[in-house]
CSV table of C-alpha atoms and ligand atoms in Angstrom, one decimal:
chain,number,residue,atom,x,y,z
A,134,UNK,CA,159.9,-54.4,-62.7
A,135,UNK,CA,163.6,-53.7,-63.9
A,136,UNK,CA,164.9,-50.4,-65.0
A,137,UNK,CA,164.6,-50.9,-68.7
A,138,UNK,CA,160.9,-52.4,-68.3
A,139,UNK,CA,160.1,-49.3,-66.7
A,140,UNK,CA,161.5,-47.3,-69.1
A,141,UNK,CA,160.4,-48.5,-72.3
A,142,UNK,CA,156.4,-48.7,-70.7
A,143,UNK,CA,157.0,-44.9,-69.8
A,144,UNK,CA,158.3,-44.6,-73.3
A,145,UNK,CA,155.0,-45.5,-74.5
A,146,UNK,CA,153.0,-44.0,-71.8
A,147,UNK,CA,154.9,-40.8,-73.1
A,148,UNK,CA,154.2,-41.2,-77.3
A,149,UNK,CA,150.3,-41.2,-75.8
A,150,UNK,CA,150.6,-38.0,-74.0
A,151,UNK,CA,148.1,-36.0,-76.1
A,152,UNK,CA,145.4,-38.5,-76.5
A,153,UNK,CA,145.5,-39.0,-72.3
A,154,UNK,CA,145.7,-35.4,-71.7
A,155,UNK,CA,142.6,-35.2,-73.6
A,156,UNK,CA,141.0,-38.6,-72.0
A,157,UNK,CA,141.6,-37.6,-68.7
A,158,UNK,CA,141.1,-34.1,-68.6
A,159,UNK,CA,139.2,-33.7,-65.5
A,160,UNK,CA,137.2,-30.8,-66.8
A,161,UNK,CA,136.0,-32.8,-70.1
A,162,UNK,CA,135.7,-36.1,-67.5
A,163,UNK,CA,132.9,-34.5,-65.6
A,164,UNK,CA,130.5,-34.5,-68.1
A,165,UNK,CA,131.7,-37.5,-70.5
A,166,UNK,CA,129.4,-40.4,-68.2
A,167,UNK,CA,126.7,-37.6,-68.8
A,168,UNK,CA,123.6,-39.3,-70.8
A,169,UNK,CA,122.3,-36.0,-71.7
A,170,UNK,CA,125.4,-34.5,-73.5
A,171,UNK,CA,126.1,-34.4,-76.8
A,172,UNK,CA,128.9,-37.2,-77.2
A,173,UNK,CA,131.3,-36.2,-80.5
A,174,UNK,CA,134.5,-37.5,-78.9
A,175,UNK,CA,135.1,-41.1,-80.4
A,176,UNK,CA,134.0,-43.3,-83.4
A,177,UNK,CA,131.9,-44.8,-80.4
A,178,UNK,CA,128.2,-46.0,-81.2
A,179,UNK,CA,126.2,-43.5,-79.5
A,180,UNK,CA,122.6,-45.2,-80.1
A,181,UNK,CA,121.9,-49.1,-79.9
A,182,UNK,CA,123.4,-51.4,-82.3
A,183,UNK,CA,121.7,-52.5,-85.7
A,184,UNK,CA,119.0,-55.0,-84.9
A,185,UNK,CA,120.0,-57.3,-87.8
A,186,UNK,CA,123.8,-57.7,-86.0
A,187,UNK,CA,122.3,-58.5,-82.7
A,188,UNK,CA,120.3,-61.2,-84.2
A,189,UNK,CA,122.8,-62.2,-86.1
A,190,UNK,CA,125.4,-62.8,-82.5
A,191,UNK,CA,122.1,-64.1,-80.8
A,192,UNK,CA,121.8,-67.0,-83.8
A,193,UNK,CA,125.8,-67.7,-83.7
A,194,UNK,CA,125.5,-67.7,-80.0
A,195,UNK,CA,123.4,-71.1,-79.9
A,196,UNK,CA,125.9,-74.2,-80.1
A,197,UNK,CA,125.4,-76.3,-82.2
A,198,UNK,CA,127.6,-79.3,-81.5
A,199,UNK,CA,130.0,-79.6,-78.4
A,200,UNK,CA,133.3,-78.3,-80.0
A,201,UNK,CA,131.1,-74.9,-80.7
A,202,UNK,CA,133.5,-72.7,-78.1
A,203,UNK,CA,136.6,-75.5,-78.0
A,204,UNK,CA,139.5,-74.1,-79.1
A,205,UNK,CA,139.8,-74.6,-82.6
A,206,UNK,CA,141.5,-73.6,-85.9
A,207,UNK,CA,140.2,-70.4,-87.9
A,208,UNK,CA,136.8,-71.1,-88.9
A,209,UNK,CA,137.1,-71.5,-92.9
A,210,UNK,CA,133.8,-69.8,-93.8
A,211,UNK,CA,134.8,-66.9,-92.3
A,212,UNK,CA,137.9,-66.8,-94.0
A,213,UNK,CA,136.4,-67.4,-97.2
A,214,UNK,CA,133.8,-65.0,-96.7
A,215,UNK,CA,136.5,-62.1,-95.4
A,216,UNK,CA,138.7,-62.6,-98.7
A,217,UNK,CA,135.5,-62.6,-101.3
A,218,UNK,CA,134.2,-59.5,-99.2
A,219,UNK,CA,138.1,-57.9,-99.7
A,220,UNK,CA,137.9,-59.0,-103.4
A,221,UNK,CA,134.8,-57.2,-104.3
A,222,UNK,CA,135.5,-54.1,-102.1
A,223,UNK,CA,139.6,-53.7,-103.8
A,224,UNK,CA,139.2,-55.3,-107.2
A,225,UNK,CA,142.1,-57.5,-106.3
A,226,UNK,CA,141.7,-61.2,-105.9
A,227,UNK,CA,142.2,-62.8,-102.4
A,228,UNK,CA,141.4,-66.3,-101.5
A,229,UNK,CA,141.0,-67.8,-97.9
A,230,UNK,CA,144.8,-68.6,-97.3
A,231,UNK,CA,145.1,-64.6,-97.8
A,232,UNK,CA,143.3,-63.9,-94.7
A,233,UNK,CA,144.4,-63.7,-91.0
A,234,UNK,CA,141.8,-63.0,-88.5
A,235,UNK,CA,142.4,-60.8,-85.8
A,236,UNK,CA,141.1,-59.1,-83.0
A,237,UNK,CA,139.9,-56.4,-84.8
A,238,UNK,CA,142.5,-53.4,-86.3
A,239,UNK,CA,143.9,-52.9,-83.1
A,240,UNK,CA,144.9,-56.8,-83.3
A,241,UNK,CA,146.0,-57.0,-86.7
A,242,UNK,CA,148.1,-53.9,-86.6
A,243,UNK,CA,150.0,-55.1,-83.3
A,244,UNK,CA,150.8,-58.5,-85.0
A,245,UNK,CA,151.9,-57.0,-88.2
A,246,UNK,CA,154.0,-55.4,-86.8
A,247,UNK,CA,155.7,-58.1,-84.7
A,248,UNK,CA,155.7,-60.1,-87.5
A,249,UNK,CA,158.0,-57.6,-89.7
A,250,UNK,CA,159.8,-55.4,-87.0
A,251,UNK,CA,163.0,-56.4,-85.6
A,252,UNK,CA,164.4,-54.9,-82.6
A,253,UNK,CA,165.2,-51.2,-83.3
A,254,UNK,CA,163.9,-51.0,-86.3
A,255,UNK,CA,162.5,-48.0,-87.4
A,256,UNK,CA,158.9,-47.9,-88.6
A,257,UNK,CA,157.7,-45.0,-90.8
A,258,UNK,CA,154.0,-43.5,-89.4
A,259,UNK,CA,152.1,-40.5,-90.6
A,260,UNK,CA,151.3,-37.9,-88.7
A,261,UNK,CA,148.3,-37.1,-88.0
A,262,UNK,CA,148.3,-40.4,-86.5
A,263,UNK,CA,145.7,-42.7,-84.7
A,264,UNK,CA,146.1,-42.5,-80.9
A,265,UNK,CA,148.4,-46.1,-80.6
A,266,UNK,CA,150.7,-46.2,-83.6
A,267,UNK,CA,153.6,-44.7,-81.6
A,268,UNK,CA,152.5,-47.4,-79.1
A,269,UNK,CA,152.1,-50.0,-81.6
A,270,UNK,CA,155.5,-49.6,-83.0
A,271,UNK,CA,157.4,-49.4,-79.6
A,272,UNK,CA,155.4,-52.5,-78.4
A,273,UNK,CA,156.8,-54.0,-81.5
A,274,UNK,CA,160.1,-53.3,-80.1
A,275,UNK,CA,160.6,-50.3,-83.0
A,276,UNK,CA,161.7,-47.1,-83.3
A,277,UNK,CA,158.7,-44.5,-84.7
A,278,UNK,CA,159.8,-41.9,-87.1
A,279,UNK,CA,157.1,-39.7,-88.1
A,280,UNK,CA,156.2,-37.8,-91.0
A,281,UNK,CA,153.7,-35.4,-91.2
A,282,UNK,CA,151.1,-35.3,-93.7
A,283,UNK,CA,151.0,-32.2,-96.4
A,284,UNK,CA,149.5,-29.2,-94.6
A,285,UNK,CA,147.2,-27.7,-97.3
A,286,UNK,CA,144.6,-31.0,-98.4
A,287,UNK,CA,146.6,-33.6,-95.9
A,288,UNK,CA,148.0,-35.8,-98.8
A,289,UNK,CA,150.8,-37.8,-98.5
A,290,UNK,CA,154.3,-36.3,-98.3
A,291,UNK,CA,155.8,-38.3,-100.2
A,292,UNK,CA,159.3,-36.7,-100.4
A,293,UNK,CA,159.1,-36.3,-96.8
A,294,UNK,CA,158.6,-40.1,-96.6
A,295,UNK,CA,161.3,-40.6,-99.4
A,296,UNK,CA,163.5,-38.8,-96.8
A,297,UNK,CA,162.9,-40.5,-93.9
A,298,UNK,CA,163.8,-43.7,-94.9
A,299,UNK,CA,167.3,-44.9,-93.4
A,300,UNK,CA,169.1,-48.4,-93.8
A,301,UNK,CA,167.1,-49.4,-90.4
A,302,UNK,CA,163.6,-48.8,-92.0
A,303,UNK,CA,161.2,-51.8,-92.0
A,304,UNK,CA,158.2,-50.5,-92.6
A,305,UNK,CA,155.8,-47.8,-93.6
A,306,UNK,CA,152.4,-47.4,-91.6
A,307,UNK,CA,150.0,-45.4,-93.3
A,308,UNK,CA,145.9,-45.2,-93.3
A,309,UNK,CA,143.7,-44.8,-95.9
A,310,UNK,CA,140.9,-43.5,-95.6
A,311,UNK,CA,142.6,-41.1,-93.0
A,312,UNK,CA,141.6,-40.7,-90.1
A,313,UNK,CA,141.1,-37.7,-88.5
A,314,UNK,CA,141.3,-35.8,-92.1
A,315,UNK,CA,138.9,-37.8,-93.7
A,316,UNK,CA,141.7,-38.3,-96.6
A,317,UNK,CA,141.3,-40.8,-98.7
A,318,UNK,CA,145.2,-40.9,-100.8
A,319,UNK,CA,145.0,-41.5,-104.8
A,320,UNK,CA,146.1,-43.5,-106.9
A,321,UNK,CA,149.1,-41.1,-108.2
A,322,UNK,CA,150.3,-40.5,-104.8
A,323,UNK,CA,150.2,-44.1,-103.4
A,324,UNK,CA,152.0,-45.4,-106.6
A,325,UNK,CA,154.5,-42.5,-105.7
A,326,UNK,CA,155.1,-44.2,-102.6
A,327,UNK,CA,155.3,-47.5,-103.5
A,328,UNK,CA,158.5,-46.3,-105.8
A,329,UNK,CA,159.7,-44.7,-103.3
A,330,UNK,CA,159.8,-48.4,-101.4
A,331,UNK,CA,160.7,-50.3,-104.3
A,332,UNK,CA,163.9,-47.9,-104.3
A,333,UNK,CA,164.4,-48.0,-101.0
A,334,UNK,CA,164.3,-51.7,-100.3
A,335,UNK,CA,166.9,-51.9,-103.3
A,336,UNK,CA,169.2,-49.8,-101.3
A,337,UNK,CA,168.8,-51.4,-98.2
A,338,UNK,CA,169.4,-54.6,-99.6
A,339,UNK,CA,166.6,-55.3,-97.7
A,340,UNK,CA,162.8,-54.7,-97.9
A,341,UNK,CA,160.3,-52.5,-96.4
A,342,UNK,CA,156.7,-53.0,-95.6
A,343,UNK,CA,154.2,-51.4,-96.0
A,344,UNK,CA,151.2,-51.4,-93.5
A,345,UNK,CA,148.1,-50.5,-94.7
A,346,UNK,CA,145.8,-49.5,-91.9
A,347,UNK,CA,142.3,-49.4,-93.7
A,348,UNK,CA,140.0,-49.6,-91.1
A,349,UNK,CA,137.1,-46.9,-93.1
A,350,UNK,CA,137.6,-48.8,-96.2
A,351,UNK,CA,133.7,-48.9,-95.9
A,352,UNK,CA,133.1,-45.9,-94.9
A,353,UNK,CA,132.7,-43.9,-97.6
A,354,UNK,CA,131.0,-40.8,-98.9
A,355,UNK,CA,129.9,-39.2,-102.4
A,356,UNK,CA,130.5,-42.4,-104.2
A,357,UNK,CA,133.9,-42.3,-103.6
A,358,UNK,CA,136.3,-45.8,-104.2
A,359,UNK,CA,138.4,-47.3,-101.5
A,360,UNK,CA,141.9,-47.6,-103.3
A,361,UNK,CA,144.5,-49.8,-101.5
A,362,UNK,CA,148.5,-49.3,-101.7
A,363,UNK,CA,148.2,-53.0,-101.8
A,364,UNK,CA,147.1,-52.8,-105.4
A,365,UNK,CA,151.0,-51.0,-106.0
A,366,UNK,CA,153.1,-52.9,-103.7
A,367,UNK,CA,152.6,-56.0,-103.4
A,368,UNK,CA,154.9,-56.7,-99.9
A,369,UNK,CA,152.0,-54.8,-97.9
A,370,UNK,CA,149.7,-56.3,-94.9
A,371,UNK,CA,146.6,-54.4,-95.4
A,372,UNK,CA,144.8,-54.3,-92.0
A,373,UNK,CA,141.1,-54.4,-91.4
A,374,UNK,CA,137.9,-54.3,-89.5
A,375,UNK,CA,134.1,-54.9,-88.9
A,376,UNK,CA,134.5,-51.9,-85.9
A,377,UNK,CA,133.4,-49.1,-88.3
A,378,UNK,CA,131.3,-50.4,-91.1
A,379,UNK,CA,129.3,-52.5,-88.1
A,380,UNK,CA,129.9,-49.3,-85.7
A,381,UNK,CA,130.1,-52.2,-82.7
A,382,UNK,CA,133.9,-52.1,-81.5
A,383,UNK,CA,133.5,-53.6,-78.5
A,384,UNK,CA,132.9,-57.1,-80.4
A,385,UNK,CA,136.7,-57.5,-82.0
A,386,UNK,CA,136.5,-58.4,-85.2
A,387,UNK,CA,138.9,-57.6,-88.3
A,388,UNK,CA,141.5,-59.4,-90.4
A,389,UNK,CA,145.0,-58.7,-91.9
A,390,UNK,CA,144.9,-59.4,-95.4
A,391,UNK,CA,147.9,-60.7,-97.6
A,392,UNK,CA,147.9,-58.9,-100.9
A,393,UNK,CA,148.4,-60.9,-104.6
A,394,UNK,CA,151.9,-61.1,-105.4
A,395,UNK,CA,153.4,-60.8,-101.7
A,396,UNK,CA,157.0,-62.4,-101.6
A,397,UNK,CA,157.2,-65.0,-98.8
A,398,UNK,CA,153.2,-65.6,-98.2
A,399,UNK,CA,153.6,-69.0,-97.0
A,400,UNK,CA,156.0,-67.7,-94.2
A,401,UNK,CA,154.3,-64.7,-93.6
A,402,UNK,CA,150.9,-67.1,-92.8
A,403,UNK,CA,153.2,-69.0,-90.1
A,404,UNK,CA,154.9,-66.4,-88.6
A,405,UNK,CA,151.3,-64.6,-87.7
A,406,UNK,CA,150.3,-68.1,-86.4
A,407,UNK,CA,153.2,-67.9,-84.6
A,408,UNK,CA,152.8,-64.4,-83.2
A,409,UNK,CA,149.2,-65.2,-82.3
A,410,UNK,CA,151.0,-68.3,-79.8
A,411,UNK,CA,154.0,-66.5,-78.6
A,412,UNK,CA,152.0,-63.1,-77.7
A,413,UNK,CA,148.7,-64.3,-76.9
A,414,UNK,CA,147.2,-61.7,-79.6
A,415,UNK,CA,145.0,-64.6,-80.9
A,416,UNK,CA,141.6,-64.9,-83.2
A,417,UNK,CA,138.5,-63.1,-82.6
A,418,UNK,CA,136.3,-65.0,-80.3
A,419,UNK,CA,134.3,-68.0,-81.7
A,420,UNK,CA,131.0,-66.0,-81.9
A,421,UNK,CA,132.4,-63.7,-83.9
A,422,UNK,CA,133.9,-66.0,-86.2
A,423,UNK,CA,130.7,-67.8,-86.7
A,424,UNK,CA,129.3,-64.5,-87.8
A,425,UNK,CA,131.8,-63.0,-89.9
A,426,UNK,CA,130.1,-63.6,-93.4
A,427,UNK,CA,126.7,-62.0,-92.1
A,428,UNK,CA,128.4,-59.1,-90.7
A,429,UNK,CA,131.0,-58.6,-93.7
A,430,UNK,CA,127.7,-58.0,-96.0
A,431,UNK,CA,126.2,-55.4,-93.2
A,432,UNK,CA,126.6,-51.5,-92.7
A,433,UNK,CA,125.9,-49.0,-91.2
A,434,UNK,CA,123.3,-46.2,-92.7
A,435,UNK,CA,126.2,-44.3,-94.7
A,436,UNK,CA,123.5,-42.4,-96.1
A,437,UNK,CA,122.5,-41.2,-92.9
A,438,UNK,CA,126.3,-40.8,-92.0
A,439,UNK,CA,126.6,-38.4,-95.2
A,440,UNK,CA,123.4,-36.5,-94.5
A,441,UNK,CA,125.1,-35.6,-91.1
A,442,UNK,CA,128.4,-34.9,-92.4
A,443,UNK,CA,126.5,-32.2,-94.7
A,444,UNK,CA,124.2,-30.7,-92.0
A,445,UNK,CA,127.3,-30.2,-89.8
A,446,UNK,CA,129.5,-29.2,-92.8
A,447,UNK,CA,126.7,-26.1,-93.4
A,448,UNK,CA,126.1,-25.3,-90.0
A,449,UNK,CA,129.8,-24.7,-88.9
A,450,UNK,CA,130.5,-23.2,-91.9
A,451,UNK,CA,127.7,-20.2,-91.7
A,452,UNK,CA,128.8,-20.2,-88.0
A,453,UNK,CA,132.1,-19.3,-89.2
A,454,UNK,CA,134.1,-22.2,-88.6
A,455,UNK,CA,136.7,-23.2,-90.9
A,456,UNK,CA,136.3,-26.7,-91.8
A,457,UNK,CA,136.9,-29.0,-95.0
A,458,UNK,CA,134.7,-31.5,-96.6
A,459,UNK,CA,136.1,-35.4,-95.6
A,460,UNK,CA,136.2,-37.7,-98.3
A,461,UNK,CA,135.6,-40.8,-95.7
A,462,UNK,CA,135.7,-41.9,-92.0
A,463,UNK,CA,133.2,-40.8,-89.2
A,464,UNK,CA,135.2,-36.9,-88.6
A,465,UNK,CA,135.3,-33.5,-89.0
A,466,UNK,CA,138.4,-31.8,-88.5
A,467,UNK,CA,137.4,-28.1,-87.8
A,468,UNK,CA,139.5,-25.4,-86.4
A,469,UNK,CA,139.2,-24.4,-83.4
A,470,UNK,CA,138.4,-20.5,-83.1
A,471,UNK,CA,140.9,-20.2,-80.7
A,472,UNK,CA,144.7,-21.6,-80.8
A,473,UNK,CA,144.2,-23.6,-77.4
A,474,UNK,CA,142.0,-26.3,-78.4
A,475,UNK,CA,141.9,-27.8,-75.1
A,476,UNK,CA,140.6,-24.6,-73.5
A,477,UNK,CA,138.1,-24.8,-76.6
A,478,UNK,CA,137.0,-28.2,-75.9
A,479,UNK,CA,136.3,-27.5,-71.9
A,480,UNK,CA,134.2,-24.8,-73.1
A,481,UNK,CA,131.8,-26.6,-74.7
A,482,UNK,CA,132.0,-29.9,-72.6
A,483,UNK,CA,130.9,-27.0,-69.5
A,484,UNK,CA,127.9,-26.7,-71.8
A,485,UNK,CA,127.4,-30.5,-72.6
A,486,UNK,CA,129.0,-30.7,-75.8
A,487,UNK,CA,132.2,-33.0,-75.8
A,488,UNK,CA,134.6,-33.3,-78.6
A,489,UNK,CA,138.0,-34.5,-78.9
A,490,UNK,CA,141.0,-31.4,-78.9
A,491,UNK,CA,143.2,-31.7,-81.6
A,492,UNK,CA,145.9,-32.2,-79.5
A,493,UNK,CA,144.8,-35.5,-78.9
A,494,UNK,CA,145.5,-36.2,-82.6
A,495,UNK,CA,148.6,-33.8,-82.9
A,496,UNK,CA,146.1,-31.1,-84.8
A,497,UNK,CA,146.7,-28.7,-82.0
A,498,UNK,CA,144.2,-25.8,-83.1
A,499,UNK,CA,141.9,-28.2,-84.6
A,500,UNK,CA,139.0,-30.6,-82.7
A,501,UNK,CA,137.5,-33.5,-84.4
A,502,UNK,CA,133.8,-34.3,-84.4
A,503,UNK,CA,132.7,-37.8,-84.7
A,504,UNK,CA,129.3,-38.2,-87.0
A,505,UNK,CA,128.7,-41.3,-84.6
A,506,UNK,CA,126.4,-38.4,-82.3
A,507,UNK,CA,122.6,-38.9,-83.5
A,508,UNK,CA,120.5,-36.0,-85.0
A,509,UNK,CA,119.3,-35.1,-81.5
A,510,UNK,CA,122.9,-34.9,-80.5
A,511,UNK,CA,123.3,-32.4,-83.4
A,512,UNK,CA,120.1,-30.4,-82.6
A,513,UNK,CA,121.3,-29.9,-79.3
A,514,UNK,CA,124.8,-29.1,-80.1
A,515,UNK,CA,125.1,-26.8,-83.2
A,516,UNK,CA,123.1,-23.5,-80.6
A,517,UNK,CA,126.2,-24.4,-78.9
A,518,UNK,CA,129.0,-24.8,-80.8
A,519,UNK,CA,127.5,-20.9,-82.7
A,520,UNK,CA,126.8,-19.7,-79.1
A,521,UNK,CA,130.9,-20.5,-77.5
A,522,UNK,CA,132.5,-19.1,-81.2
A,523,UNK,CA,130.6,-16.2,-80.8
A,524,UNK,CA,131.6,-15.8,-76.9
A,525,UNK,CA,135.2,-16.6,-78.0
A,526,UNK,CA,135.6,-14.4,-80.9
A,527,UNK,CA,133.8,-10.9,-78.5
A,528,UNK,CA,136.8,-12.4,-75.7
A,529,UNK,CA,139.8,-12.3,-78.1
A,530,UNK,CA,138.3,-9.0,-79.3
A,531,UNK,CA,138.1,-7.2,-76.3
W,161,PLP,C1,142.7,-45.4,-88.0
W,161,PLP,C2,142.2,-46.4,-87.1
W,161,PLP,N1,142.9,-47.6,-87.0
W,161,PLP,C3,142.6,-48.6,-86.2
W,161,PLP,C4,141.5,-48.4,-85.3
W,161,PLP,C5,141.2,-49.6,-84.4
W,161,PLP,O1,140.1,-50.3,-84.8
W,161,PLP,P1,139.6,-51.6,-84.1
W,161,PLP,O2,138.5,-51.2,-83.2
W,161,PLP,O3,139.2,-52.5,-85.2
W,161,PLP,O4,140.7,-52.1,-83.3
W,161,PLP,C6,140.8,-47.2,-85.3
W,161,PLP,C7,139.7,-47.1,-84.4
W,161,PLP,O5,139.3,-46.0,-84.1
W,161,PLP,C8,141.2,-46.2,-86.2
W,161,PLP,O6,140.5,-45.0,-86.3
């Protein structure tokens, strides 16, 4: 491996150093594989998946004529059945050209990217970020420049955004519904940015992207609406998935969707084609494909989803925890009771109860809580979580 290999795969080794401290904390390790803790750490399924998606994969699974698993072009119903899916859910109109499918968000944000970053670009991401943005970006061959979201309600910063944009800026990464605040950004503030883009392309003489990553777009609670930046500014690649509203993201399944209005479309479809031969990063597997207009009308129980987020919201909160209420997305974002979250989190994984430490997510003094855990998991967890504050708080005291 030469020198500047080397370096730039410890460079993103490096921008994952929270999330792997966390992953591989020994401590935390021992009792992840255990069956009989409570498992709050990831947007993971933690009980089988919904009957109606494994019969719908078994179905798809049976060929039907011998190019069934050839190599093939994107199959069209899917695409068709992606964009009216997209249409209903944003109240924008996509049609099958619109839609290119990808290995799930992971996929579709690692293309998008190498489709609108050239080398050294800089690439706009908001912190609190997903684990692999920073990754993402310097795969891309980019240069990340974070900006933190606002610290009272996690909106936006939209000045802070405003100011970090420099005549090497290509594009703007954000997520919506956030993830792990729970955020989902309004109308007034995603309009906000969009000006702010609009002005800065014009400067540049050049113009930025904007990369929606809206992986929860489904996953939504009190009736609230799934509002796109797409709907703004046109010249975004809105990124999504079937990991969270199927809760199965082991099978890869998602899309990158090409908003109405986009300059360039007609290039922008090739150069992902393109991507997808020159990297490899290429469509979801066949079964998957096949099943992409069954699955795109599924869900998970959000009622369920919501009647945990409540029963968790209530307990932490007479247990003293300070917590808000997400708006979307699987997580809690408590804080911790102590300032070391990590020393937090190995307190309760010693007592079966794993969660992720904010630090993994650049919250340090926070952990997040995914609502994947079932009831039982919460029954079993929430004597816990009162019984280790309560420990903590008579240990700071004394
Ligand atoms: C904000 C966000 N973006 C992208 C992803 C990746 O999703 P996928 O499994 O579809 O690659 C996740 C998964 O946790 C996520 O939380």
């Amino acid at each position: 491996m030469s020198d500047e290999v080397a370096r730039h795969l410890s460079g993103i080794i490096e921008s994952m150093r929270g999330f792997l401290a966390a992953m591989m904390d020994p401590e935390m390790g021992r009792h992840a594989a255990d069956p009989a803790a409570s498992n709050f750490i990831a947007g993971n399924p933690q009980e089988l998946a919904m009957p109606q998606y494994v019969r719908t994969l078994q179905r798809w699974a049976e060929p039907k004529d011998k190019d069934w698993f050839g190599y093939k072009m994107p199959h069209r119903a899917a695409l068709a059945a992606a964009a009216e899916g997209l249409s209903k859910e944003l109240g924008l109109s996509f049609g099958a050209d619109d839609i290119v499918l990808t290995r799930g968000a992971h996929g579709g944000l690692a293309a998008a990217l190498t489709v609108v970053v050239d080398p050294g670009d800089e690439v706009i991401f908001i912190s609190p970020p997903w684990f692999f943005y920073e990754a993402l970006i310097l795969g891309a061959r980019g240069k990340p420049v974070k900006v933190r979201v606002k610290p009272g309600g996690f909106d936006l910063d939209v000045d802070a955004i405003a100011a970090a944009i420099s005549p090497r800026t290509r594009a703007v990464l954000i997520n919506t519904p956030h993830n792990p605040t729970g955020r989902i950004f309004g109308e007034d503030t995603l309009r906000a940015v969009a000006s702010v883009l609009e002005k800065g392309s014009a400067r540049n003489g050049r113009p930025i992207y904007l990369i929606s990553d809206e992986a929860y777009s489904r996953i939504l609670f009190d009736g609230n609406r799934m509002i796109t930046p797409g709907a703004f500014y046109p010249r975004s690649l809105l990124v999504h998935t079937y990991s969270k509203s199927a809760l199965a993201p082991g099978q890869r399944l998602g899309y990158v969707a090409l908003p109405p209005g986009i300059p360039g479309r007609d290039q922008l479809r090739q150069a992902f084609m393109v991507e997808g031969f020159a990297t490899g990063n290429m469509l979801p597997d066949a079964i998957m494909q096949y099943a992409l207009p069954e699955i795109d009308a599924m869900s998970i129980d959000l009622e369920h989803l919501q009647r945990k987020r409540d029963r968790m919201l209530d307990a932490l909160r007479e247990m003293g925890y300070e917590v808000h209420s997400p708006q979307a997305t699987f997580y809690l974002l408590p804080k911790a009771p102590i300032a070391d979250d990590m020393r937090f989190a190995r307190t309760l994984a010693a007592q079966k109860v794993l969660v992720l430490p904010g630090v993994a997510v650049e919250m340090p003094g926070y952990f997040r809580i995914s609502l994947t855990a079932t009831d039982a998991m919460i029954d079993r967890a929430l004597p816990v979580f009162a019984e280790v504050r309560s420990g903590l708080a008579a240990g700071v005291a004394r």
